[in-house]
Amino acid sequence: MTPEQLKADLEGCYVTIPTPFADTEDFPVNEEALRSYVRFLTGSGLTRDYATFLAGGAAGDFSTMTFDERMRVAEIVLDEVNGQVPVAVGAQTTSTLELKRLAKRASELGASFIQVSCPYYFTHTEADFEEFILAAAEAAPDIGIIVYNTFWTSQGVSFDMVERLAKIPSVVGLKWATPRTDAMEFEDVTSHFSDRFTVIDNNLFFAYSATPAMGARAFEVHNCNFWPEWGIKLIDEVKAGNYAEISRMLVKEAMPFYKLWVDIEQNYTSGDGYLDKLCMELVGLPSSRCRPPTRDIRETYRDATLAMLREIGAPRLPA
């Protein structure tokens, strides 16, 4: 597939699929529950016209899984979508050698993309990160690379670094988040590079980033995991240029989810995917906790989560 085709395939909702685990001592991956998740998403309309699925990203507990588990999760998601949806595989790692293995295996499995962030723990330089990306591109030249700016865990990606990434043909996506400063880093990069990359808005600026002046064409949306129709409506409104309705959706239907997420992270546990999983359980899907050290939120936050889902009008809730 050409870079232009990959960029087009990446447009829409970027849906990070949580990885369910069995509630037993070692928390093995619950493969049948994962298949149920994917069937729920595709059966509710999240196909390639509206979405890309991320297998084994942060909400998919990549940091608690072995290489083999990560690849098995990717294999299951790819098998279930059966070509209906483009699939990205989470390839965050602290090791260039492992990144090359992840890229090669994702390509062999038939994934369209890998998602890569600057290695964490050590404060690597941008030159380190450039070599890291180049290693992935050389290891699997046919797979699209999505660069994710996880500035909160590692070296942030500067405007100059984005310019250098633009010279690597297989880097087709920029999952873009920045701290909020007067320099307007989010807007600067998005407006300058939306023709070169498919920019995935990870800052929840949908009503703004989707405007022609900014040009973002993909959006990280956790609501899709329990309310796929919400993401479908979002993309339809983006295509229609109905920015007032997109703003309403964000404030009335997305913001309560993210506010509850922040409350849990500040007061109970940290990680990713735990609130998605609880919401999915409440709409009738099989679910689980995240692997430790993220603690199980289900009993502590069940009532608050159910109240939030009712507030935003999520479908499929118990009477």
mmCIF file of C-alpha atoms in Angstrom, residues 171-310:
data_model
loop_
_atom_site.group_PDB
_atom_site.id
_atom_site.type_symbol
_atom_site.label_atom_id
_atom_site.label_comp_id
_atom_site.label_asym_id
_atom_site.label_seq_id
_atom_site.Cartn_x
_atom_site.Cartn_y
_atom_site.Cartn_z
ATOM 1 C CA VAL A 171 5.664 7.773 8.693
ATOM 2 C CA VAL A 172 2.081 8.473 7.658
ATOM 3 C CA GLY A 173 0.356 9.368 10.930
ATOM 4 C CA LEU A 174 1.017 11.861 13.692
ATOM 5 C CA LYS A 175 -0.925 11.175 16.879
ATOM 6 C CA TRP A 176 -0.624 14.658 18.202
ATOM 7 C CA ALA A 177 -0.882 15.942 21.745
ATOM 8 C CA THR A 178 0.978 18.822 23.341
ATOM 9 C CA PRO A 179 0.969 20.727 26.637
ATOM 10 C CA ARG A 180 -1.073 23.931 26.531
ATOM 11 C CA THR A 181 1.154 27.005 26.260
ATOM 12 C CA ASP A 182 0.965 30.406 24.612
ATOM 13 C CA ALA A 183 3.167 29.044 21.803
ATOM 14 C CA MET A 184 0.176 27.012 20.529
ATOM 15 C CA GLU A 185 2.286 23.947 19.734
ATOM 16 C CA PHE A 186 -0.739 21.806 18.900
ATOM 17 C CA GLU A 187 -2.087 24.291 16.395
ATOM 18 C CA ASP A 188 1.349 25.055 14.923
ATOM 19 C CA VAL A 189 2.172 21.478 14.002
ATOM 20 C CA THR A 190 -1.362 20.483 12.996
ATOM 21 C CA SER A 191 -1.846 23.420 10.647
ATOM 22 C CA HIS A 192 1.599 23.041 9.061
ATOM 23 C CA PHE A 193 1.706 19.264 8.609
ATOM 24 C CA SER A 194 -1.874 18.094 8.005
ATOM 25 C CA ASP A 195 -1.107 17.698 4.296
ATOM 26 C CA ARG A 196 1.931 15.517 4.988
ATOM 27 C CA PHE A 197 0.482 13.307 7.753
ATOM 28 C CA THR A 198 -2.931 12.150 8.820
ATOM 29 C CA VAL A 199 -3.033 14.027 12.097
ATOM 30 C CA ILE A 200 -4.826 12.176 14.909
ATOM 31 C CA ASP A 201 -6.115 14.708 17.436
ATOM 32 C CA ASN A 202 -5.233 13.370 20.895
ATOM 33 C CA ASN A 203 -5.969 16.678 22.673
ATOM 34 C CA LEU A 204 -9.781 16.527 22.341
ATOM 35 C CA PHE A 205 -9.943 19.656 20.173
ATOM 36 C CA PHE A 206 -12.235 17.941 17.640
ATOM 37 C CA ALA A 207 -14.445 20.921 16.876
ATOM 38 C CA TYR A 208 -11.336 23.026 16.267
ATOM 39 C CA SER A 209 -8.736 20.636 14.863
ATOM 40 C CA ALA A 210 -11.128 19.365 12.176
ATOM 41 C CA THR A 211 -11.598 22.835 10.666
ATOM 42 C CA PRO A 212 -10.050 23.426 7.238
ATOM 43 C CA ALA A 213 -7.430 25.745 8.733
ATOM 44 C CA MET A 214 -6.160 22.939 10.972
ATOM 45 C CA GLY A 215 -6.880 19.865 8.902
ATOM 46 C CA ALA A 216 -6.864 17.006 11.421
ATOM 47 C CA ARG A 217 -8.642 14.019 9.883
ATOM 48 C CA ALA A 218 -8.536 11.461 12.694
ATOM 49 C CA PHE A 219 -9.564 11.575 16.350
ATOM 50 C CA GLU A 220 -8.692 9.501 19.417
ATOM 51 C CA VAL A 221 -12.113 8.567 20.846
ATOM 52 C CA HIS A 222 -12.539 6.427 23.973
ATOM 53 C CA ASN A 223 -16.338 6.828 23.842
ATOM 54 C CA CYS A 224 -16.363 4.513 20.812
ATOM 55 C CA ASN A 225 -15.532 1.489 22.943
ATOM 56 C CA PHE A 226 -18.922 1.560 24.661
ATOM 57 C CA TRP A 227 -20.875 3.764 22.245
ATOM 58 C CA PRO A 228 -19.696 3.138 18.664
ATOM 59 C CA GLU A 229 -22.512 5.199 17.196
ATOM 60 C CA TRP A 230 -21.062 8.269 18.930
ATOM 61 C CA GLY A 231 -17.893 7.968 16.874
ATOM 62 C CA ILE A 232 -19.849 7.406 13.675
ATOM 63 C CA LYS A 233 -21.857 10.568 14.326
ATOM 64 C CA LEU A 234 -18.663 12.487 15.099
ATOM 65 C CA ILE A 235 -17.135 11.607 11.729
ATOM 66 C CA ASP A 236 -20.366 12.399 9.895
ATOM 67 C CA GLU A 237 -20.486 15.815 11.580
ATOM 68 C CA VAL A 238 -16.811 16.433 10.732
ATOM 69 C CA LYS A 239 -17.491 15.618 7.076
ATOM 70 C CA ALA A 240 -20.493 17.965 7.151
ATOM 71 C CA GLY A 241 -18.469 20.749 8.786
ATOM 72 C CA ASN A 242 -20.986 20.977 11.620
ATOM 73 C CA TYR A 243 -18.542 22.281 14.212
ATOM 74 C CA ALA A 244 -21.245 23.589 16.560
ATOM 75 C CA GLU A 245 -22.682 20.086 16.935
ATOM 76 C CA ILE A 246 -19.197 18.616 17.387
ATOM 77 C CA SER A 247 -18.615 21.118 20.195
ATOM 78 C CA ARG A 248 -21.886 20.112 21.845
ATOM 79 C CA MET A 249 -20.972 16.427 21.617
ATOM 80 C CA LEU A 250 -17.616 17.061 23.243
ATOM 81 C CA VAL A 251 -19.000 19.101 26.123
ATOM 82 C CA LYS A 252 -22.176 17.149 26.820
ATOM 83 C CA GLU A 253 -21.214 13.592 25.895
ATOM 84 C CA ALA A 254 -17.415 13.243 25.991
ATOM 85 C CA MET A 255 -16.313 15.605 28.744
ATOM 86 C CA PRO A 256 -18.139 13.765 31.576
ATOM 87 C CA PHE A 257 -16.268 10.553 30.651
ATOM 88 C CA TYR A 258 -12.898 12.294 30.697
ATOM 89 C CA LYS A 259 -13.660 14.150 33.931
ATOM 90 C CA LEU A 260 -14.431 10.853 35.653
ATOM 91 C CA TRP A 261 -11.242 9.349 34.203
ATOM 92 C CA VAL A 262 -9.183 12.209 35.656
ATOM 93 C CA ASP A 263 -10.898 11.827 39.033
ATOM 94 C CA ILE A 264 -10.014 8.122 39.137
ATOM 95 C CA GLU A 265 -6.433 8.801 38.084
ATOM 96 C CA GLN A 266 -5.944 11.504 40.695
ATOM 97 C CA ASN A 267 -7.660 9.739 43.580
ATOM 98 C CA TYR A 268 -7.507 5.980 43.082
ATOM 99 C CA THR A 269 -5.269 4.411 40.414
ATOM 100 C CA SER A 270 -3.389 5.162 37.219
ATOM 101 C CA GLY A 271 -3.031 3.469 33.870
ATOM 102 C CA ASP A 272 -5.372 3.405 30.881
ATOM 103 C CA GLY A 273 -8.386 1.466 29.708
ATOM 104 C CA TYR A 274 -9.914 0.847 33.122
ATOM 105 C CA LEU A 275 -12.833 3.221 32.611
ATOM 106 C CA ASP A 276 -13.413 1.969 29.061
ATOM 107 C CA LYS A 277 -13.674 -1.564 30.428
ATOM 108 C CA LEU A 278 -16.132 -0.642 33.148
ATOM 109 C CA CYS A 279 -18.302 1.257 30.657
ATOM 110 C CA MET A 280 -18.202 -1.751 28.329
ATOM 111 C CA GLU A 281 -19.288 -4.017 31.159
ATOM 112 C CA LEU A 282 -22.198 -1.730 31.974
ATOM 113 C CA VAL A 283 -23.488 -1.909 28.374
ATOM 114 C CA GLY A 284 -23.414 -5.714 28.491
ATOM 115 C CA LEU A 285 -19.968 -6.702 27.243
ATOM 116 C CA PRO A 286 -17.610 -9.087 29.054
ATOM 117 C CA SER A 287 -14.991 -7.172 30.978
ATOM 118 C CA SER A 288 -12.131 -7.336 33.436
ATOM 119 C CA ARG A 289 -9.787 -5.230 35.474
ATOM 120 C CA CYS A 290 -6.504 -3.992 34.033
ATOM 121 C CA ARG A 291 -3.433 -5.900 35.070
ATOM 122 C CA PRO A 292 -1.688 -4.616 38.195
ATOM 123 C CA PRO A 293 -0.180 -2.281 39.236
ATOM 124 C CA THR A 294 -3.370 -0.588 37.977
ATOM 125 C CA ARG A 295 -5.978 -1.467 40.605
ATOM 126 C CA ASP A 296 -9.458 -2.783 39.924
ATOM 127 C CA ILE A 297 -11.926 0.130 39.814
ATOM 128 C CA ARG A 298 -15.097 -1.816 39.136
ATOM 129 C CA GLU A 299 -16.726 -1.929 42.552
ATOM 130 C CA THR A 300 -15.448 1.431 43.769
ATOM 131 C CA TYR A 301 -16.561 3.372 40.673
ATOM 132 C CA ARG A 302 -19.480 1.323 39.336
ATOM 133 C CA ASP A 303 -22.213 3.669 40.568
ATOM 134 C CA ALA A 304 -20.409 6.828 39.464
ATOM 135 C CA THR A 305 -19.735 5.349 36.040
ATOM 136 C CA LEU A 306 -23.340 4.246 35.582
ATOM 137 C CA ALA A 307 -24.505 7.744 36.557
ATOM 138 C CA MET A 308 -22.086 9.285 34.053
ATOM 139 C CA LEU A 309 -23.295 7.005 31.258
ATOM 140 C CA ARG A 310 -26.907 7.913 32.000
#
